[in-house]
Structures are given as structure tokens and as C-alpha cells.
């Protein structure tokens, strides 16, 4: 393995405590604010193939306090820094009362509709999300 390989566990631990769930085939990252991210790298060896955000969990008592937003913003910054594509979905099912709000939230985080969703889509209203890395902003002193 080359030195420029991005080992998933080493990179993701910057977000919080990292564990591996064999059943899901996903890294479980628990942030100090109480969010839990279920992240599936598209490669066991290297993050450069991208990350699928499979699930975002926040304990009921901690909801509506920004924990999920902070965790996702940190993940987006990490993705920008390492030039990683983030994907997720499907979300926004037609029978989900929170679907539209969730789609609006992830759009505010810089996600867009994935132009290449899986070939089998059972609900055309489902939203498959993709976020391409953004250029890093240089620290500009505030006036």
C-alpha cells in the first residue's frame, strides 16, 4: 500500500470515536456532540473511492440541538480537505413526512441530486445525494 493511501479509520477518527460494524460493513463514528454516523467507504483500503453516508443518528434527547449538522459539516470539511466524494440515499421517499425537510437540509450542506443513481429505483421521488469536494478556502483575516 502506498504512503498516499487514505486509511479510513485513521482519517475518520478526526470526527470522533470510530468502530467497525461487520454486519453493516460500515464505520460507526460517534461524535462528542452525540451524533452517530454510519459511513461506508467504497473501498476497504482507501477512502479516495468516496464515502457513502448510510445513516445519521442522534439520540432523541439530543435532537434539534445541531449535533447532526455539526457532524455533517465536519465530514464535509474532511471530504474537502482530502478531495473525497460523499454520497447518500435514498432519502425523501414519497411516504416519508420528513423527507422534504431532510432533502432541504442536505442540500444546505452542499449535496445535490446524484446524476448517476443506482439503476433500480423503486420510488422516483427518492433523492440520491452526492457532494463533490469544494476548494478549501484560505484563511482570510476578518476586517
Short mmCIF file of C-alpha atoms in Angstrom, two decimals:
data_model
loop_
_atom_site.label_atom_id
_atom_site.label_comp_id
_atom_site.label_asym_id
_atom_site.label_seq_id
_atom_site.Cartn_x
_atom_site.Cartn_y
_atom_site.Cartn_z
CA UNK A 1 0.00 0.00 0.00
CA UNK A 2 1.42 3.39 -0.92
CA UNK A 3 2.04 6.20 1.54
CA UNK A 4 -0.60 8.41 -0.09
CA UNK A 5 -3.40 5.93 0.66
CA UNK A 6 -6.11 7.29 2.94
CA UNK A 7 -6.81 4.62 5.56
CA UNK A 8 -10.48 5.04 6.51
CA UNK A 9 -10.13 4.53 10.27
CA UNK A 10 -7.19 6.95 10.53
CA UNK A 11 -9.00 9.73 8.66
CA UNK A 12 -12.44 9.21 10.21
CA UNK A 13 -11.16 9.30 13.79
CA UNK A 14 -10.82 13.06 13.35
CA UNK A 15 -14.63 13.12 13.54
CA UNK A 16 -14.95 11.11 16.76
CA UNK A 17 -14.75 7.57 18.13
CA UNK A 18 -14.57 5.08 15.27
CA UNK A 19 -15.75 1.48 15.31
CA UNK A 20 -16.39 -1.10 12.60
CA UNK A 21 -19.74 -2.86 12.21
CA UNK A 22 -19.21 -6.13 10.36
CA UNK A 23 -22.92 -6.67 9.74
CA UNK A 24 -23.40 -3.27 8.07
CA UNK A 25 -19.94 -3.19 6.55
CA UNK A 26 -19.70 0.35 7.85
CA UNK A 27 -17.64 2.55 10.10
CA UNK A 28 -19.67 3.83 13.04
CA UNK A 29 -18.42 7.26 14.10
CA UNK A 30 -19.69 8.71 17.36
CA UNK A 31 -19.09 12.43 17.76
CA UNK A 32 -18.67 14.19 21.08
CA UNK A 33 -21.90 16.14 20.39
CA UNK A 34 -23.92 12.91 20.30
CA UNK A 35 -24.33 12.22 16.58
CA UNK A 36 -23.60 8.79 15.16
CA UNK A 37 -22.62 8.50 11.50
CA UNK A 38 -22.74 5.19 9.64
CA UNK A 39 -20.17 5.60 6.87
CA UNK A 40 -19.40 3.06 4.17
CA UNK A 41 -16.18 3.70 2.35
CA UNK A 42 -16.31 2.47 -1.20
CA UNK A 43 -13.03 0.67 -0.56
CA UNK A 44 -11.73 -1.21 2.48
CA UNK A 45 -8.25 0.13 1.87
CA UNK A 46 -8.56 3.69 0.63
CA UNK A 47 -11.08 6.49 1.09
CA UNK A 48 -10.31 8.07 -2.29
CA UNK A 49 -13.08 5.94 -3.83
CA UNK A 50 -15.54 8.01 -1.77
CA UNK A 51 -17.78 7.64 1.25
CA UNK A 52 -21.44 6.63 1.36
CA UNK A 53 -23.29 8.27 4.27
CA UNK A 54 -25.57 5.41 5.13
CA UNK A 55 -27.22 6.75 8.27
CA UNK A 56 -27.16 9.70 10.66
CA UNK A 57 -28.44 9.03 14.17
CA UNK A 58 -28.92 11.35 17.12
CA UNK A 59 -30.36 10.16 20.42
CA UNK A 60 -33.85 11.53 20.98
CA UNK A 61 -32.84 13.73 23.93
CA UNK A 62 -30.11 15.40 21.86
CA UNK A 63 -32.13 16.11 18.72
CA UNK A 64 -32.76 19.62 17.37
CA UNK A 65 -29.56 20.91 19.01
CA UNK A 66 -27.29 20.83 15.95
CA UNK A 67 -25.39 17.59 16.64
CA UNK A 68 -26.12 16.09 13.21
CA UNK A 69 -25.35 19.36 11.43
CA UNK A 70 -22.02 19.74 13.27
CA UNK A 71 -21.10 16.14 12.45
CA UNK A 72 -22.00 16.53 8.78
CA UNK A 73 -20.18 19.87 8.48
CA UNK A 74 -17.08 18.22 9.96
CA UNK A 75 -17.44 15.32 7.50
CA UNK A 76 -17.81 17.79 4.61
CA UNK A 77 -14.67 19.69 5.71
CA UNK A 78 -12.78 16.39 5.91
CA UNK A 79 -14.05 15.44 2.44
CA UNK A 80 -12.98 18.81 1.04
CA UNK A 81 -9.55 18.52 2.63
CA UNK A 82 -8.96 15.04 1.17
CA UNK A 83 -10.93 15.65 -2.06
CA UNK A 84 -13.48 12.90 -1.34
CA UNK A 85 -16.90 12.45 -2.90
CA UNK A 86 -19.72 11.94 -0.41
CA UNK A 87 -22.85 10.06 -1.43
CA UNK A 88 -26.05 9.09 0.32
CA UNK A 89 -29.56 7.96 -0.22
CA UNK A 90 -32.13 7.15 -0.98
CA UNK A 91 -33.87 9.80 1.14
CA UNK A 92 -37.08 11.74 0.64
CA UNK A 93 -39.39 8.80 -0.03
CA UNK A 94 -42.91 9.87 -1.05
CA UNK A 95 -44.40 8.34 2.13
CA UNK A 96 -41.86 9.99 4.50
CA UNK A 97 -43.33 13.08 6.22
CA UNK A 98 -39.80 14.38 6.99
CA UNK A 99 -38.41 13.58 3.54
CA UNK A 100 -38.64 17.05 2.03
CA UNK A 101 -37.11 18.67 5.13
CA UNK A 102 -34.26 16.17 5.14
CA UNK A 103 -33.54 16.75 1.44
CA UNK A 104 -33.56 20.54 2.03
CA UNK A 105 -31.13 20.06 4.96
CA UNK A 106 -28.62 18.02 2.97
CA UNK A 107 -28.86 20.48 0.08
CA UNK A 108 -27.84 23.25 2.51
CA UNK A 109 -24.78 21.13 3.31
CA UNK A 110 -23.78 21.20 -0.36
CA UNK A 111 -25.32 17.94 -1.58
CA UNK A 112 -27.10 17.77 -4.91
CA UNK A 113 -29.14 15.13 -6.68
CA UNK A 114 -26.78 12.39 -7.86
CA UNK A 115 -26.94 12.32 -11.66
CA UNK A 116 -25.95 8.64 -11.60
CA UNK A 117 -28.28 6.92 -9.09
CA UNK A 118 -28.48 3.14 -8.89
CA UNK A 119 -30.21 1.65 -11.89
CA UNK A 120 -33.06 0.20 -9.81
CA UNK A 121 -35.08 2.99 -8.22
CA UNK A 122 -38.48 1.95 -6.88
CA UNK A 123 -39.68 5.39 -5.79
CA UNK A 124 -38.98 8.15 -8.30
CA UNK A 125 -39.29 10.77 -5.54
CA UNK A 126 -36.36 9.23 -3.66
CA UNK A 127 -33.34 11.51 -3.60
CA UNK A 128 -29.87 10.06 -4.10
CA UNK A 129 -27.40 12.65 -2.88
CA UNK A 130 -23.87 13.47 -3.95
CA UNK A 131 -21.45 16.10 -2.71
CA UNK A 132 -18.33 16.81 -4.68
CA UNK A 133 -15.35 18.24 -2.78
CA UNK A 134 -15.22 22.01 -2.59
CA UNK A 135 -11.99 24.00 -2.85
CA UNK A 136 -10.58 24.85 0.54
CA UNK A 137 -10.90 28.49 1.49
CA UNK A 138 -7.74 30.15 2.62
CA UNK A 139 -7.85 31.85 5.99
CA UNK A 140 -8.74 35.42 5.23
CA UNK A 141 -8.39 37.88 8.10
CA UNK A 142 -11.64 39.49 9.15
CA UNK A 143 -11.91 43.26 9.00
#
